[in-house]
mmCIF file of N, CA and C in Angstrom:
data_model
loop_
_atom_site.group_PDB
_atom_site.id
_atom_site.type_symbol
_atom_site.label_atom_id
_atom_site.label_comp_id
_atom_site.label_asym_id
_atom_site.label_seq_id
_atom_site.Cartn_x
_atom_site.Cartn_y
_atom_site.Cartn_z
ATOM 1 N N UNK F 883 81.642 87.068 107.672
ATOM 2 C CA UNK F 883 82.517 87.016 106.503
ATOM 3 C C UNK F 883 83.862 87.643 106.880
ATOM 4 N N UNK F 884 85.007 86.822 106.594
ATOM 5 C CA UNK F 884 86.030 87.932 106.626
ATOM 6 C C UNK F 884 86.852 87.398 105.527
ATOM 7 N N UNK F 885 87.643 88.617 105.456
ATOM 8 C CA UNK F 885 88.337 89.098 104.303
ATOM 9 C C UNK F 885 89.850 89.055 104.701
ATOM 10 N N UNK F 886 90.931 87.952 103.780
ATOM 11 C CA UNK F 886 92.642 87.704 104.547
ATOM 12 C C UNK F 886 92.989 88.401 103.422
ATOM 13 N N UNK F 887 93.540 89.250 103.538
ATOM 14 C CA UNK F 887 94.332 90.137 102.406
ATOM 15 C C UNK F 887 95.811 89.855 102.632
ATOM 16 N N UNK F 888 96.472 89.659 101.912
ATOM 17 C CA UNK F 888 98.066 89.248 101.911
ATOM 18 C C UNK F 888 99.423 89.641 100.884
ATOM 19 N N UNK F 889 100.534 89.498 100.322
ATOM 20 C CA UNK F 889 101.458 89.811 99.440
ATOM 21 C C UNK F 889 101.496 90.850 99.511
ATOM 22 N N UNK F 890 102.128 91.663 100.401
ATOM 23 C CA UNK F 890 102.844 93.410 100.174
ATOM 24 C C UNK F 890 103.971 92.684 100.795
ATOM 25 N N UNK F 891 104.641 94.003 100.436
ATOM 26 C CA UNK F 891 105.984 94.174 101.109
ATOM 27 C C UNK F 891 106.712 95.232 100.483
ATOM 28 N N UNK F 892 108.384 94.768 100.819
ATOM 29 C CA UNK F 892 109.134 96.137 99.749
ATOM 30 C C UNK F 892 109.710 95.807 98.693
ATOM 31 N N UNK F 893 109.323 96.767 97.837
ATOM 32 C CA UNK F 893 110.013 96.428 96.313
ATOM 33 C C UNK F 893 110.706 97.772 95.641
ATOM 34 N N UNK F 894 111.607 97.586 94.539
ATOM 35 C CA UNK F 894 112.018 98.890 94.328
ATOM 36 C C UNK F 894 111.310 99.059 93.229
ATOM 37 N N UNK F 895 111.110 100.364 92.454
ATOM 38 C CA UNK F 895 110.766 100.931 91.450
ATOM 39 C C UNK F 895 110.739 100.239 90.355
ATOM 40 N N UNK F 896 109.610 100.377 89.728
ATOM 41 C CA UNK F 896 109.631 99.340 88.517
ATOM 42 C C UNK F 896 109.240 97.792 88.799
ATOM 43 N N UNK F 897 109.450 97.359 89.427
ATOM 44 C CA UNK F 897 108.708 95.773 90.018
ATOM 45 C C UNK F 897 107.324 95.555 90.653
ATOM 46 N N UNK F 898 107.605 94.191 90.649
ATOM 47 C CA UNK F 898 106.066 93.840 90.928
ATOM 48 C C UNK F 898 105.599 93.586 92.039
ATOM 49 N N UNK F 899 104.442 93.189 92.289
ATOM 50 C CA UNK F 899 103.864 92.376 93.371
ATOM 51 C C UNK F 899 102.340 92.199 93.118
ATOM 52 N N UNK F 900 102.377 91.094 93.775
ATOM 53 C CA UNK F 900 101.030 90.436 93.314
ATOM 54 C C UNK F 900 99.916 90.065 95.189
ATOM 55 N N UNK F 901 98.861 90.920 95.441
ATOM 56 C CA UNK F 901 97.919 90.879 96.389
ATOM 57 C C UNK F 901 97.257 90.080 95.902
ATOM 58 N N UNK F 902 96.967 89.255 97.424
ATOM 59 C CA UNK F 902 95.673 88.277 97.395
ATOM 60 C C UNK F 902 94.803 88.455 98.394
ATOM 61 N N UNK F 903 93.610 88.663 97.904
ATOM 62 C CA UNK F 903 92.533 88.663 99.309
ATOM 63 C C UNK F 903 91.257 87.142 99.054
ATOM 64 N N UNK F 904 91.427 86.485 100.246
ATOM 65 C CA UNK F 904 90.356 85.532 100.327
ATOM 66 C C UNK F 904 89.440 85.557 101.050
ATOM 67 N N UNK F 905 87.870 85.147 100.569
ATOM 68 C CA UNK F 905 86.859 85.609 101.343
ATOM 69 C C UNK F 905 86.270 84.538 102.251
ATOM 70 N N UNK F 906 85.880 84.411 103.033
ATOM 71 C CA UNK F 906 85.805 82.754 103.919
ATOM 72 C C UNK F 906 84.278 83.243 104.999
ATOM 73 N N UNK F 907 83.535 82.466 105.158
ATOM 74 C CA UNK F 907 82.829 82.849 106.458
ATOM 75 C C UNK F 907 81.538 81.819 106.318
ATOM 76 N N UNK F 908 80.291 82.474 106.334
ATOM 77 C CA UNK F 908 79.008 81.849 106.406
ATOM 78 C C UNK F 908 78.524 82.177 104.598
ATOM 79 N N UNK F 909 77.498 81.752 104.067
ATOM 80 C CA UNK F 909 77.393 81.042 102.934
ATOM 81 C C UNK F 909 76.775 82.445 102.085
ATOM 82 N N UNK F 910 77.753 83.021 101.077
ATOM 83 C CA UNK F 910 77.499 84.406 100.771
ATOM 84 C C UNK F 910 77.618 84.450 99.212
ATOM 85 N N UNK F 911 77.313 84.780 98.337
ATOM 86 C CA UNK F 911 78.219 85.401 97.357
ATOM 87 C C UNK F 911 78.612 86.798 96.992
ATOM 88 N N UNK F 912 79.600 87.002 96.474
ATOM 89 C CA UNK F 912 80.431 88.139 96.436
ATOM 90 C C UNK F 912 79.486 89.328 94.803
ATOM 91 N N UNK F 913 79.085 90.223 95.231
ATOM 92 C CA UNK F 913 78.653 90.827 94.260
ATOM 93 C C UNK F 913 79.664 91.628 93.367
ATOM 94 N N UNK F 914 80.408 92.484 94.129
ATOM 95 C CA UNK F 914 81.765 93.424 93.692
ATOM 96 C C UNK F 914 82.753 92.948 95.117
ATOM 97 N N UNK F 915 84.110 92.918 94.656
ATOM 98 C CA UNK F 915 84.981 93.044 95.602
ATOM 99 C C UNK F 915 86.049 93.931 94.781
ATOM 100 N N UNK F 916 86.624 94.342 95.455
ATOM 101 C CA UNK F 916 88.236 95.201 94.715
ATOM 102 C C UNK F 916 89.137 95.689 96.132
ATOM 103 N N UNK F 917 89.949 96.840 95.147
ATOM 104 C CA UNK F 917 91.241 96.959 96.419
ATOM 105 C C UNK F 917 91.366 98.401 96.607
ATOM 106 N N UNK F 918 91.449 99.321 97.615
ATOM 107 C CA UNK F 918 91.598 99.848 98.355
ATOM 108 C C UNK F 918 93.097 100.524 98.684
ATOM 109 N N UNK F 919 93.288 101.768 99.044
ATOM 110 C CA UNK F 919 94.458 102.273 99.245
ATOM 111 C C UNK F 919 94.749 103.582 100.062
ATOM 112 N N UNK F 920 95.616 103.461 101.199
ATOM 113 C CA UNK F 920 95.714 104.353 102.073
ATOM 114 C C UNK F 920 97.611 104.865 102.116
ATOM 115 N N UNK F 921 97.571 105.963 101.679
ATOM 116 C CA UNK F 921 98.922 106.316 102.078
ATOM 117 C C UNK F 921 98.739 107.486 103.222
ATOM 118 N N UNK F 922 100.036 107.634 104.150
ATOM 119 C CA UNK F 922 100.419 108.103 104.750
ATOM 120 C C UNK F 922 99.822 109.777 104.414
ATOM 121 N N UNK F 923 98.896 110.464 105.435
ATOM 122 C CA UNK F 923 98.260 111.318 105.681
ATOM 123 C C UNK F 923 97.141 111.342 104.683
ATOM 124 N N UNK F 924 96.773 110.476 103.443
ATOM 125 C CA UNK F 924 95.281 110.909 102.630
ATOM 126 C C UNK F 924 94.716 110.242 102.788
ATOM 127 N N UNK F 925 93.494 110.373 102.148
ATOM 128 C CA UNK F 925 92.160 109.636 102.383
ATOM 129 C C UNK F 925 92.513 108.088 101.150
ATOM 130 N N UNK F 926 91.614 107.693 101.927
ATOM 131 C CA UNK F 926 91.572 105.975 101.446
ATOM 132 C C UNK F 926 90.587 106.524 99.944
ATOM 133 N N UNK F 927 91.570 105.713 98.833
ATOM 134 C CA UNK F 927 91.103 105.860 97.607
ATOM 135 C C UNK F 927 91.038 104.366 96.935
ATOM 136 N N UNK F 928 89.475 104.120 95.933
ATOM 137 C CA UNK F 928 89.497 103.238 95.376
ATOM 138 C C UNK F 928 90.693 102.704 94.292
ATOM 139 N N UNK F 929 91.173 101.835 94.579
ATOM 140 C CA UNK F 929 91.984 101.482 93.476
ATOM 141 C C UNK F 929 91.805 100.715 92.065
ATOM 142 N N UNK F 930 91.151 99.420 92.452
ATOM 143 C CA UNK F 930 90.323 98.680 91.432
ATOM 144 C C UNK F 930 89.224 97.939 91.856
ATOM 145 N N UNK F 931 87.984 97.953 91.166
ATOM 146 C CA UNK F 931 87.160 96.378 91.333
ATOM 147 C C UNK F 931 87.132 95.906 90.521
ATOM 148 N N UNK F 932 86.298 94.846 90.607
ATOM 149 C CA UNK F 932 85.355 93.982 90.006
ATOM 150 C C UNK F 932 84.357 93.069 90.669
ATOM 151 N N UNK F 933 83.229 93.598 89.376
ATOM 152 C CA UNK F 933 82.042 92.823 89.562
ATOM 153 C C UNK F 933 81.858 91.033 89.501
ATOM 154 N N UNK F 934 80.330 90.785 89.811
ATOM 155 C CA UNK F 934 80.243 89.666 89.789
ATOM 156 C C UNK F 934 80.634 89.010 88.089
ATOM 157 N N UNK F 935 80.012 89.743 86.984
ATOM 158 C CA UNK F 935 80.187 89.924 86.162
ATOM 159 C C UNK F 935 81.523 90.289 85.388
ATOM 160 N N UNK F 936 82.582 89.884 86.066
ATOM 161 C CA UNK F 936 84.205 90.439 85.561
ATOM 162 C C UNK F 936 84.270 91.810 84.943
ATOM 163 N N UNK F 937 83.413 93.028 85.721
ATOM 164 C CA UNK F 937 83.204 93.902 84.831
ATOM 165 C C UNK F 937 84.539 94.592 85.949
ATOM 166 N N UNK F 938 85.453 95.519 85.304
ATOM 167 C CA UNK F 938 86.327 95.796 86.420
ATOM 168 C C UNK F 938 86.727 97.509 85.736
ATOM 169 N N UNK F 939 87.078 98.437 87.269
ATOM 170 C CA UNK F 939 87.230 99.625 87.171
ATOM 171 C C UNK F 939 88.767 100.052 87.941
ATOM 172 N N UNK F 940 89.309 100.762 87.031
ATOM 173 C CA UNK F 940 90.782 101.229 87.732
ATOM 174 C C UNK F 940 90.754 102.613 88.011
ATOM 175 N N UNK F 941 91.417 102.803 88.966
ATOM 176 C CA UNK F 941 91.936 104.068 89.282
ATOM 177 C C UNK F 941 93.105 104.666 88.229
ATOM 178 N N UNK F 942 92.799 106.250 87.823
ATOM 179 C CA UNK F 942 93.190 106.642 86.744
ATOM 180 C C UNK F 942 94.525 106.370 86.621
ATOM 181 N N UNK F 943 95.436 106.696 88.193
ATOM 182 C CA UNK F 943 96.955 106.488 88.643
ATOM 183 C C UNK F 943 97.317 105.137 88.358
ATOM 184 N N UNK F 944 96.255 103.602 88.058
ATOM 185 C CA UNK F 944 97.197 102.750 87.971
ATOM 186 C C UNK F 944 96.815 102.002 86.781
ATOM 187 N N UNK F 945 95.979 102.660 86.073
ATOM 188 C CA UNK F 945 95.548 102.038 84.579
ATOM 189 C C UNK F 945 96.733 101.674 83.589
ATOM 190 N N UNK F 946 96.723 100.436 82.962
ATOM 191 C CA UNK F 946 97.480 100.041 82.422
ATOM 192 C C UNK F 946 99.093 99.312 83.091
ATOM 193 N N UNK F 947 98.759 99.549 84.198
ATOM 194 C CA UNK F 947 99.864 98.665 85.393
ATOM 195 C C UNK F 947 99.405 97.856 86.431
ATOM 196 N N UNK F 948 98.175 98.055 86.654
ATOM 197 C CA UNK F 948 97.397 96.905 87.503
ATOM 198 C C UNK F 948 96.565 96.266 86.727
ATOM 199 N N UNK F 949 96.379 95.119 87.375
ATOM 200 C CA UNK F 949 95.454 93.939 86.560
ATOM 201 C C UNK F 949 94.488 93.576 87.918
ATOM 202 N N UNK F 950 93.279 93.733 87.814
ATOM 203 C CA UNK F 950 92.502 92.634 88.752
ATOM 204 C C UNK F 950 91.871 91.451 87.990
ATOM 205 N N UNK F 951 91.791 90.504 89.410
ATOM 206 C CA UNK F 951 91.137 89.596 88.601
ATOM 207 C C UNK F 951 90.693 88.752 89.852
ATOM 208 N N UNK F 952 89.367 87.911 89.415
ATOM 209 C CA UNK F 952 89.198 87.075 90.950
ATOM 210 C C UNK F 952 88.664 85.619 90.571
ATOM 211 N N UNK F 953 88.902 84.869 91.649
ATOM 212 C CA UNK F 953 88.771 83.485 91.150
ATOM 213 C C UNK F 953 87.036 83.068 92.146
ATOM 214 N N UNK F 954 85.941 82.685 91.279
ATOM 215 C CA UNK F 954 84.468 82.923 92.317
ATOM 216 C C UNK F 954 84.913 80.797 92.745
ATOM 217 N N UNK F 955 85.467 80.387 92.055
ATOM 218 C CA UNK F 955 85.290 79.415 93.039
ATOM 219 C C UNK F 955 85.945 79.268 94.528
ATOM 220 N N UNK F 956 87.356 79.627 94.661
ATOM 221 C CA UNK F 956 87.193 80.232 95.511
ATOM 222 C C UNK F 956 87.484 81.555 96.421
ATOM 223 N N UNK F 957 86.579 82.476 96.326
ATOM 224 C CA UNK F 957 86.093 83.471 96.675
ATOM 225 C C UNK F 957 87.278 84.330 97.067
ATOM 226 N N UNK F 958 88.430 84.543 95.684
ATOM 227 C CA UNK F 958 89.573 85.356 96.014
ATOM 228 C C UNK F 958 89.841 85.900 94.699
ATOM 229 N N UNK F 959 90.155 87.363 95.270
ATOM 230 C CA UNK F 959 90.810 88.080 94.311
ATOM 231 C C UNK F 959 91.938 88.808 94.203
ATOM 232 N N UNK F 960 92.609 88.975 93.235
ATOM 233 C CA UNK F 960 93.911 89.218 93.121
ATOM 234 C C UNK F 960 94.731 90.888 92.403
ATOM 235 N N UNK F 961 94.963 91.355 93.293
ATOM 236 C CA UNK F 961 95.421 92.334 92.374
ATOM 237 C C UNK F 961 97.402 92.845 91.865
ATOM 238 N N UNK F 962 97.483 92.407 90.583
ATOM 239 C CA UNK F 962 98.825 92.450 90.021
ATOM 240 C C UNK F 962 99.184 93.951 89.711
ATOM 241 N N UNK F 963 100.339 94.321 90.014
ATOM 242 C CA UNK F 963 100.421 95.379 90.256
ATOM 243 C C UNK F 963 101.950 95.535 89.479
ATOM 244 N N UNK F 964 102.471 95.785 88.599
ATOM 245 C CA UNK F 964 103.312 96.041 87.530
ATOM 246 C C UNK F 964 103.904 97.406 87.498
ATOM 247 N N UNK F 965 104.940 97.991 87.306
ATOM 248 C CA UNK F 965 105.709 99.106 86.988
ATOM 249 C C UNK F 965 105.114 99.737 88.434
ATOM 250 N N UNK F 966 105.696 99.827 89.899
ATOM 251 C CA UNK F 966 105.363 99.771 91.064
ATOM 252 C C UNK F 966 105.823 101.306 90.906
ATOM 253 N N UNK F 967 105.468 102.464 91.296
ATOM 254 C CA UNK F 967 106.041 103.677 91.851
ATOM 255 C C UNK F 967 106.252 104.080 92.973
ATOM 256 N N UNK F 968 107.363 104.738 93.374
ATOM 257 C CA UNK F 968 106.814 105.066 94.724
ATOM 258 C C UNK F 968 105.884 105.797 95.463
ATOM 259 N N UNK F 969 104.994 106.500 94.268
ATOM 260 C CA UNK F 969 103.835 106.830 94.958
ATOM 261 C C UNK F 969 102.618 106.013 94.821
ATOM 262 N N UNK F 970 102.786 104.736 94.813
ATOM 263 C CA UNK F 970 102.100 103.526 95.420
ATOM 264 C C UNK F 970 102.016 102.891 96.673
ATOM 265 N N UNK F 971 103.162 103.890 96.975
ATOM 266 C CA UNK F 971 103.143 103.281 98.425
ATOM 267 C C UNK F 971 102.203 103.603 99.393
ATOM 268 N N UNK F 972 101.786 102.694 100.140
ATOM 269 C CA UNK F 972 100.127 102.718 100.683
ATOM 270 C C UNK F 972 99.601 101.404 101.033
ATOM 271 N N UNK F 973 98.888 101.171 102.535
ATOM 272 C CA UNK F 973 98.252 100.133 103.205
ATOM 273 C C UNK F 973 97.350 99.554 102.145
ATOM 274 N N UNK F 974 97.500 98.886 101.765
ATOM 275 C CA UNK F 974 96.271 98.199 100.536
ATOM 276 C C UNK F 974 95.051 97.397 101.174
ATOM 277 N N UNK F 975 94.206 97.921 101.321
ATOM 278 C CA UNK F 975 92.404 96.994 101.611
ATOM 279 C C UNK F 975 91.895 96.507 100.950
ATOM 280 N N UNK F 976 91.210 95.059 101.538
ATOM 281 C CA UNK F 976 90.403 94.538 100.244
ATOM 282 C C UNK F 976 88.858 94.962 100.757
ATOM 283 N N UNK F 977 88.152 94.995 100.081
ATOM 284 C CA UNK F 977 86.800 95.091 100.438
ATOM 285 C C UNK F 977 85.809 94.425 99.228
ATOM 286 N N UNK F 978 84.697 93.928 99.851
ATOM 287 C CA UNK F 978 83.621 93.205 99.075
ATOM 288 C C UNK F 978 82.515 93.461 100.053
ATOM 289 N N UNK F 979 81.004 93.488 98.473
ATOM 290 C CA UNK F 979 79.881 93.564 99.205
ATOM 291 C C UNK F 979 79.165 91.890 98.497
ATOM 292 N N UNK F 980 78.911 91.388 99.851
ATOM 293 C CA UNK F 980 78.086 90.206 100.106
ATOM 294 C C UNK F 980 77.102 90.014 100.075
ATOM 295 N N UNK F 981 76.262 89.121 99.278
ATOM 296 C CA UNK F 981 74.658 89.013 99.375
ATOM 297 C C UNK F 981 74.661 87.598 99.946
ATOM 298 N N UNK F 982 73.692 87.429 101.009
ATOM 299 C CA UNK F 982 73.272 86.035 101.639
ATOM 300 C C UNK F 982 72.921 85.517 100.806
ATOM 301 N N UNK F 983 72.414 84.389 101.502
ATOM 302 C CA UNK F 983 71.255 83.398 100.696
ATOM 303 C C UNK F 983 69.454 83.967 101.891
ATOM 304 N N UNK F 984 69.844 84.979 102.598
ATOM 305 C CA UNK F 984 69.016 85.850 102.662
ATOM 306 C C UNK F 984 68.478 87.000 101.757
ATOM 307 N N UNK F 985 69.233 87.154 100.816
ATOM 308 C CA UNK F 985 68.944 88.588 99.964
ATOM 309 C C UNK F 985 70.026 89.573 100.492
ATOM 310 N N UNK F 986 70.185 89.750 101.992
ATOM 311 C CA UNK F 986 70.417 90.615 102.233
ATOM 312 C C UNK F 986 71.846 91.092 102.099
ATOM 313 N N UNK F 987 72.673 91.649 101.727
ATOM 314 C CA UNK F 987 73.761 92.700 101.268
ATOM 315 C C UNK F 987 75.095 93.156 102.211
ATOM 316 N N UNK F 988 76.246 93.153 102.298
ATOM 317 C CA UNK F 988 76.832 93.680 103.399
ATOM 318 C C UNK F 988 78.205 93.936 102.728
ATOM 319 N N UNK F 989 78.969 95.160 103.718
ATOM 320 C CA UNK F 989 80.138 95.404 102.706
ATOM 321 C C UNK F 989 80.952 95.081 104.017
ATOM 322 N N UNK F 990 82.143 94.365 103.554
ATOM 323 C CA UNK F 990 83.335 94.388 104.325
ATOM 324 C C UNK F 990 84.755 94.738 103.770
ATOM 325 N N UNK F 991 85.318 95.124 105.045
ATOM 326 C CA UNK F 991 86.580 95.161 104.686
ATOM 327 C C UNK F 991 87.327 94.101 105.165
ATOM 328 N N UNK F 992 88.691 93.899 104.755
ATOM 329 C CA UNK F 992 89.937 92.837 105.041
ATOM 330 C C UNK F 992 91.173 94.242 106.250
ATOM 331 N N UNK F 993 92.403 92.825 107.064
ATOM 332 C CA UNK F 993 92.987 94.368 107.542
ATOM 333 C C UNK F 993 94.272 94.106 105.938
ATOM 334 N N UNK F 994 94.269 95.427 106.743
ATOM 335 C CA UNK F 994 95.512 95.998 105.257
ATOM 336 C C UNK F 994 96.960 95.214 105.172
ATOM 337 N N UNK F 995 97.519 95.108 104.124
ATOM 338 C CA UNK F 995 98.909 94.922 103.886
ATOM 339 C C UNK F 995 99.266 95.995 103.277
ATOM 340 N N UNK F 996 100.223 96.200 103.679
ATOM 341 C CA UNK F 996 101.694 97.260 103.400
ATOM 342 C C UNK F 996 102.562 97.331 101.812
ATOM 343 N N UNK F 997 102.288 98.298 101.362
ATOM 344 C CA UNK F 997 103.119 98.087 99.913
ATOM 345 C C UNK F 997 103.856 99.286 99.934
ATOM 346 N N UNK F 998 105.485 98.885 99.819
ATOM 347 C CA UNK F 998 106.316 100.079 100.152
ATOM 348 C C UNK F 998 107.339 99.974 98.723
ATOM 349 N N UNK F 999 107.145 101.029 98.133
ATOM 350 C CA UNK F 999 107.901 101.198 96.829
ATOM 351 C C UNK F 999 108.862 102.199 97.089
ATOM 352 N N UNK F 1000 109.921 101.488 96.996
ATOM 353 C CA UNK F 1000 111.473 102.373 96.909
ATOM 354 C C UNK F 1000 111.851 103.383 95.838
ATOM 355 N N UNK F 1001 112.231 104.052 95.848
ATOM 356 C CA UNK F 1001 113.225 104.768 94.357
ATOM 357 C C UNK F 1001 114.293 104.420 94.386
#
């Protein structure tokens, strides 16, 4: 399975941008996928998921300015990201856990894109 994560770049304060991660490989479905976030010297913090079930969880820092959302046909999800700060700035990961048509379960990650918010 891998995971193309895409749309960062630089934006100034207050604007948007919209991440896409698509999931592609051998014949899986996606149980939870969401997005991921690494800034410069901290630890990688959840940002948002969602379940198979559109059930979805935000990080307290971006509630009410991010939107997830994912499309299961095909196997991509999107995260909109509204009133940008610059302490958003941070490598963004996608990650999802996969169930075969074995049963069996697996979590991956995507590589990161770059989201650099100006003041």
């Amino acid at each position: 399975v891998q995971l193309q994560a895409y749309g960062g770049g630089l934006v100034q304060a207050g604007e948007s941008l919209r991440l896409s991660c698509a999931a592609s490989g051998s014949t899986f479905s996606i149980n939870a996928i969401g997005w991921y976030r690494q800034a410069p010297g901290k630890q990688r913090e959840v940002v948002a998921t969602i379940t198979s079930g559109e059930s979805t969880n935000y990080a307290d820092s971006v509630k009410g300015r991010f939107t997830i959302s994912r499309d299961n046909a095909e196997n991509t999800v999107y995260l909109q990201m509204n009133s940008l700060k610059p302490e958003d700035t941070a490598v963004y990961y996608c990650n999802a856990i996969v169930r075969f048509t074995t049963g069996q379960t697996s979590r991956y990650w995507g590589q990161g894109t770059l989201v650099t918010v100006s003041s």
